[in-house]
Coordinates of C-alpha atoms in Angstrom, one line a residue:
X1 CA 12.5 -79.9 21.8
X2 CA 14.9 -77.4 20.1
X3 CA 17.9 -79.2 18.1
X4 CA 19.2 -78.9 14.4
X5 CA 15.8 -79.5 12.6
X6 CA 13.8 -77.6 14.3
X7 CA 12.7 -74.0 14.8
X8 CA 14.5 -71.6 17.1
X9 CA 11.0 -70.3 18.5
X10 CA 10.2 -67.4 15.9
X11 CA 6.5 -66.9 15.8
X12 CA 6.0 -67.5 12.0
X13 CA 2.7 -66.4 12.1
X14 CA 3.0 -62.9 12.7
X15 CA 4.7 -60.0 10.3
X16 CA 4.4 -56.9 8.7
X17 CA 0.6 -55.9 8.1
X18 CA -0.8 -56.1 4.7
X19 CA -1.5 -53.1 3.9
X20 CA -4.9 -52.4 5.0
X21 CA -5.2 -49.0 3.0
X22 CA -6.1 -50.9 0.0
X23 CA -9.1 -51.4 -1.8
X24 CA -11.9 -53.3 0.3
X25 CA -11.7 -56.2 -1.2
X26 CA -8.1 -56.8 -0.4
X27 CA -9.2 -56.0 2.9
X28 CA -11.6 -58.3 3.3
X29 CA -9.5 -61.1 1.7
X30 CA -6.9 -60.2 4.7
X31 CA -9.0 -60.7 7.4
X32 CA -10.5 -64.0 6.2
X33 CA -7.2 -65.3 5.1
X34 CA -6.0 -64.3 9.2
X35 CA -9.2 -65.7 10.6
X36 CA -9.0 -69.1 7.8
X37 CA -5.3 -69.8 9.3
X38 CA -6.2 -69.4 13.0
X39 CA -9.2 -71.9 12.3
X40 CA -6.4 -74.2 10.8
X41 CA -3.8 -73.5 13.9
X42 CA -6.8 -75.1 16.2
X43 CA -7.0 -77.8 13.5
X44 CA -3.6 -78.7 13.8
X45 CA -3.1 -78.3 18.1
X46 CA -6.2 -80.5 17.7
X47 CA -4.3 -83.4 15.9
X48 CA -6.9 -82.3 12.5
X49 CA -3.9 -82.1 10.5
X50 CA -5.5 -82.8 7.1
X51 CA -7.7 -80.2 8.0
X52 CA -5.3 -77.8 9.3
X53 CA -3.7 -78.3 5.7
X54 CA -6.6 -77.8 3.8
X55 CA -7.6 -74.6 6.1
X56 CA -3.8 -73.0 5.2
X57 CA -4.3 -73.4 1.6
X58 CA -7.3 -72.0 1.6
X59 CA -6.0 -68.8 3.9
X60 CA -2.9 -68.5 1.0
X61 CA -5.0 -68.5 -1.5
X62 CA -7.3 -65.5 0.0
X63 CA -4.7 -63.7 1.2
X64 CA -3.1 -60.7 -0.7
X65 CA 0.5 -60.8 -0.9
X66 CA 2.2 -59.8 2.1
X67 CA 4.4 -61.2 4.9
X68 CA 1.7 -62.2 6.1
X69 CA 1.0 -64.7 3.3
X70 CA 4.7 -66.1 3.1
X71 CA 4.3 -66.8 7.0
X72 CA 1.0 -69.0 6.3
X73 CA 3.2 -70.5 3.6
X74 CA 6.1 -71.4 6.1
X75 CA 3.6 -72.9 8.7
X76 CA 1.7 -74.8 5.8
X77 CA 5.3 -75.8 4.7
X78 CA 6.2 -77.1 8.5
X79 CA 3.1 -78.9 8.7
X80 CA 3.9 -81.1 5.5
X81 CA 7.6 -81.8 6.5
X82 CA 6.0 -83.1 10.0
X83 CA 4.1 -85.4 7.9
X84 CA 6.8 -86.7 6.1
X85 CA 6.0 -84.7 2.5
X86 CA 9.5 -83.0 2.4
X87 CA 8.8 -82.2 -1.8
X88 CA 6.0 -80.2 -1.0
X89 CA 7.1 -78.9 2.2
X90 CA 10.4 -77.3 -0.1
X91 CA 7.7 -75.9 -2.2
X92 CA 6.1 -73.8 0.2
X93 CA 9.2 -72.7 1.4
X94 CA 10.3 -71.5 -1.9
X95 CA 7.4 -69.5 -2.5
X96 CA 7.4 -67.8 1.0
X97 CA 10.8 -66.4 0.2
X98 CA 10.0 -65.5 -3.2
X99 CA 6.9 -63.4 -1.9
X100 CA 8.2 -62.2 1.1
X101 CA 8.0 -63.4 4.8
X102 CA 8.7 -61.8 8.1
X103 CA 11.6 -64.1 8.8
X104 CA 13.5 -65.3 5.7
X105 CA 16.1 -66.9 7.7
X106 CA 13.5 -69.0 9.3
X107 CA 12.3 -69.8 5.6
X108 CA 15.9 -70.7 4.9
X109 CA 16.5 -72.6 7.7
X110 CA 13.3 -74.6 6.7
X111 CA 14.0 -75.1 2.9
X112 CA 17.8 -76.7 4.3
X113 CA 15.9 -79.3 6.3
X114 CA 13.6 -80.2 3.4
X115 CA 16.2 -80.5 0.9
X116 CA 18.6 -82.6 2.8
X117 CA 15.6 -84.8 3.9
X118 CA 15.7 -85.4 -0.1
X119 CA 19.1 -86.1 0.0
X120 CA 20.0 -82.6 -2.0
X121 CA 22.9 -81.7 0.8
X122 CA 24.8 -79.2 -0.8
X123 CA 21.5 -77.2 -2.4
X124 CA 20.5 -77.8 1.8
X125 CA 23.9 -76.3 2.2
X126 CA 23.1 -73.4 0.0
X127 CA 20.0 -72.5 1.9
X128 CA 22.1 -72.8 5.7
X129 CA 24.4 -70.5 4.6
X130 CA 21.5 -67.9 3.3
X131 CA 20.0 -68.6 6.6
X132 CA 23.5 -67.8 8.4
X133 CA 23.5 -64.6 6.4
X134 CA 20.2 -63.6 6.9
X135 CA 20.7 -63.6 11.0
X136 CA 20.3 -67.6 11.7
X137 CA 22.4 -67.9 14.9
X138 CA 26.2 -68.6 14.2
X139 CA 26.6 -72.3 16.0
X140 CA 23.2 -73.3 14.8
X141 CA 24.2 -72.9 11.1
X142 CA 27.9 -74.5 12.0
X143 CA 26.1 -77.5 13.4
X144 CA 24.0 -78.2 11.0
X145 CA 26.1 -77.5 8.3
X146 CA 28.6 -79.8 10.0
X147 CA 26.2 -82.2 9.2
X148 CA 25.7 -81.9 5.5
X149 CA 29.1 -81.6 4.8
X150 CA 29.4 -85.2 6.5
X151 CA 26.4 -86.1 4.2
X152 CA 27.9 -85.3 1.4
X153 CA 31.8 -85.2 1.5
X154 CA 32.2 -88.2 4.1
X155 CA 34.0 -88.3 7.7
X156 CA 37.3 -86.6 6.6
X157 CA 35.9 -84.0 5.1
X158 CA 33.9 -83.4 8.1
X159 CA 36.1 -83.4 10.2
X160 CA 38.9 -80.9 8.8
X161 CA 35.6 -78.5 8.1
X162 CA 35.2 -79.0 12.3
X163 CA 38.3 -78.5 13.0
X164 CA 38.3 -75.0 10.9
X165 CA 35.3 -73.6 12.5
X166 CA 35.9 -70.4 14.6
X167 CA 34.0 -67.3 15.6
X168 CA 31.6 -68.7 17.5
X169 CA 32.1 -67.5 20.6
X170 CA 29.1 -65.1 20.6
X171 CA 26.3 -68.0 19.6
X172 CA 23.9 -69.6 21.7
X173 CA 25.2 -72.2 23.8
X174 CA 23.1 -74.8 23.6
X175 CA 24.0 -75.2 19.5
X176 CA 28.3 -74.9 21.0
X177 CA 27.2 -78.0 23.1
X178 CA 25.8 -79.6 19.9
X179 CA 28.7 -78.9 17.9
X180 CA 31.1 -79.8 20.1
X181 CA 29.1 -83.4 20.4
X182 CA 28.9 -83.9 17.2
X183 CA 32.8 -83.1 16.8
X184 CA 33.2 -86.1 19.8
X185 CA 31.0 -88.6 17.2
X186 CA 33.4 -87.7 14.3
X187 CA 36.6 -88.4 16.7
X188 CA 35.1 -91.2 17.2
X189 CA 34.5 -92.7 14.5
X190 CA 37.9 -91.8 13.5
X191 CA 39.4 -93.6 16.4
X192 CA 40.4 -90.5 17.9
X193 CA 39.8 -91.6 21.6
X194 CA 41.2 -88.5 23.1
X195 CA 40.0 -86.2 20.9
X196 CA 36.5 -87.1 21.2
X197 CA 36.3 -87.4 25.5
X198 CA 37.9 -83.7 25.0
X199 CA 35.1 -83.0 22.9
X200 CA 32.5 -84.4 24.9
X201 CA 34.2 -82.4 28.4
X202 CA 33.8 -79.1 26.1
X203 CA 30.1 -80.2 25.0
X204 CA 29.3 -80.1 29.1
X205 CA 31.0 -76.6 29.7
X206 CA 28.8 -75.5 26.9
X207 CA 25.8 -77.1 28.3
X208 CA 26.4 -75.5 31.4
X209 CA 25.9 -71.8 30.7
X210 CA 22.6 -72.2 30.0
X211 CA 21.7 -75.7 31.5
X212 CA 21.4 -79.0 29.7
X213 CA 18.2 -79.9 28.2
X214 CA 16.9 -84.0 28.7
X215 CA 17.7 -84.4 24.9
X216 CA 21.5 -82.8 25.3
X217 CA 21.8 -84.7 28.6
X218 CA 20.6 -88.0 26.7
X219 CA 23.3 -87.6 24.2
X220 CA 26.2 -86.9 26.3
X221 CA 25.0 -89.3 29.0
X222 CA 25.3 -92.3 25.9
X223 CA 28.9 -91.0 24.8
X224 CA 29.9 -90.9 28.5
X225 CA 28.9 -94.5 29.2
X226 CA 29.9 -95.9 25.9
X227 CA 33.7 -94.5 26.7
X228 CA 33.5 -95.9 29.9
X229 CA 32.1 -93.3 32.2
X230 CA 30.0 -94.9 34.5
X231 CA 28.3 -92.4 36.6
X232 CA 26.4 -89.4 35.1
X233 CA 27.9 -86.4 35.4
X234 CA 25.9 -84.1 37.9
X235 CA 24.7 -81.6 34.7
X236 CA 23.1 -84.9 33.2
X237 CA 21.2 -86.3 36.2
X238 CA 20.1 -82.7 37.2
X239 CA 18.5 -82.4 33.4
X240 CA 16.7 -86.1 33.6
X241 CA 15.4 -84.8 37.0
X242 CA 14.0 -81.3 35.5
X243 CA 12.4 -82.9 33.1
X244 CA 11.3 -86.4 33.9
X245 CA 8.3 -86.5 31.6
X246 CA 10.2 -85.4 28.4
X247 CA 10.7 -88.2 26.0
X248 CA 14.6 -88.4 26.2
X249 CA 14.4 -88.9 30.1
X250 CA 12.0 -91.6 29.4
X251 CA 14.3 -92.8 26.5
X252 CA 17.6 -92.8 29.3
X253 CA 15.8 -94.8 31.8
X254 CA 14.6 -97.4 29.1
X255 CA 18.6 -97.3 27.9
X256 CA 19.5 -98.0 31.2
X257 CA 17.3 -101.1 31.8
X258 CA 14.1 -99.1 33.5
X259 CA 11.4 -101.6 31.7
X260 CA 8.5 -99.3 33.4
X261 CA 10.0 -96.2 31.3
X262 CA 8.7 -98.2 28.0
X263 CA 5.2 -97.3 28.3
X264 CA 5.9 -93.5 28.8
X265 CA 7.6 -93.6 26.0
X266 CA 5.2 -95.1 23.8
X267 CA 2.3 -92.6 24.8
X268 CA 5.1 -89.6 24.5
X269 CA 6.2 -90.7 20.9
X270 CA 1.9 -91.4 20.2
X271 CA 2.0 -87.4 20.8
X272 CA 4.3 -86.5 18.1
X273 CA 4.3 -85.7 14.5
X274 CA 5.5 -88.5 12.2
X275 CA 8.7 -86.7 11.5
X276 CA 9.5 -85.7 15.2
X277 CA 8.7 -89.6 15.8
X278 CA 10.9 -91.1 13.5
X279 CA 13.9 -89.1 14.5
X280 CA 13.8 -89.6 18.1
X281 CA 13.2 -93.3 17.3
X282 CA 16.7 -93.0 15.5
X283 CA 18.5 -91.3 18.3
X284 CA 17.4 -93.8 20.2
X285 CA 18.0 -96.9 18.1
X286 CA 21.7 -95.1 17.6
X287 CA 22.4 -94.6 21.2
X288 CA 21.2 -97.9 22.3
X289 CA 23.9 -99.5 19.5
X290 CA 26.5 -97.2 21.2
X291 CA 25.8 -99.3 24.4
X292 CA 25.4 -102.6 23.1
X293 CA 29.0 -101.7 21.7
X294 CA 30.4 -100.8 24.9
X295 CA 29.1 -104.0 26.5
X296 CA 30.8 -105.5 23.3
X297 CA 27.6 -107.0 21.7
X298 CA 28.7 -106.3 18.6
X299 CA 26.3 -107.8 16.5
X300 CA 23.5 -106.1 18.5
X301 CA 25.0 -103.0 18.4
X302 CA 24.7 -103.2 14.6
X303 CA 21.4 -104.2 14.2
X304 CA 20.6 -101.0 16.5
X305 CA 23.0 -99.0 14.1
X306 CA 20.6 -100.3 11.2
X307 CA 17.4 -99.8 12.8
X308 CA 18.1 -95.9 13.1
X309 CA 18.3 -95.9 9.3
X310 CA 15.2 -97.3 8.5
X311 CA 13.3 -94.1 7.4
X312 CA 15.3 -92.2 5.4
X313 CA 13.0 -88.6 5.4
X314 CA 15.0 -88.2 8.7
X315 CA 18.5 -87.5 6.3
X316 CA 18.3 -83.8 7.4
X317 CA 19.5 -85.6 11.2
X318 CA 23.1 -86.5 12.3
X319 CA 22.2 -89.6 14.0
X320 CA 21.0 -90.9 10.4
X321 CA 24.7 -90.3 8.7
X322 CA 26.6 -91.4 12.4
X323 CA 24.6 -94.5 12.3
X324 CA 25.4 -95.2 8.5
X325 CA 29.2 -95.2 9.3
X326 CA 28.8 -96.6 12.0
X327 CA 27.1 -99.5 9.9
X328 CA 29.6 -99.6 7.5
X329 CA 32.5 -99.6 10.4
X330 CA 31.1 -103.1 11.9
X331 CA 30.1 -104.6 8.6
X332 CA 31.8 -107.5 8.8
X333 CA 29.6 -108.4 12.0
X334 CA 27.2 -110.6 11.3

């Protein structure tokens, strides 16, 4: 699943070769490190995360200074982040940047996530800005920076920042779609229904350029239903039909009252990392709150929004901060 707290798909394991003309001992260390990293990758794919963490640390210890070593540190940091250890993950991303890696903006982006997960929003913003300068997609940077502005400075500042964002026409449609969905949420929270609906239509148009993913379809469908749109858009239905086993498609079925989807969703979650599971559960809880609110059940809506705040590690996600504002908005509701 690609989204704000996710890799754009670069292979962080590959990079410029170490100096194989170095003394034989350095060559041997490099080869041993690569072999150990491959073993670590297999452990991670097989579900042995503890073994993978140990093996990646050994690979980093053995590897001479070069981009591959930094790439190993990025992968190690990503595994640590996935099990909820943002502080140690941050240290690995910083080490990769200090020593060199193939994609510095990948390290900067992940460093931003790790800092935000710890509530360090302004330092997270510095890292994301650096990622943008290093080559990260402009719309990705914009939509994620908007989350950080919302977290650090509140709704009014986030709306002002969102309205000033420009120069994104050449950026990836997926991230422009996310930006408009996030803007729609902010206008919803501010009470500007017309602007929220306009941004939903813009999000749908952006998604139409590349095709809507099931996860974006889930967000769009829930907001549409919240605002009274009874039937899903054709692109939304097509996205769910194309990815029937994706967690987001299963979640929409469950939110729509299909109890048969519950077991499949539990199974899908069981295969995810701790962090990804927490993130996706928060998304479901928050969107359920939107649907409860649309149905007029404000106590149930408030309870769902509060459930989305269960794990502070996901403070790098938009849903955590949007849910917090919805909880505050419905505070008088018992």
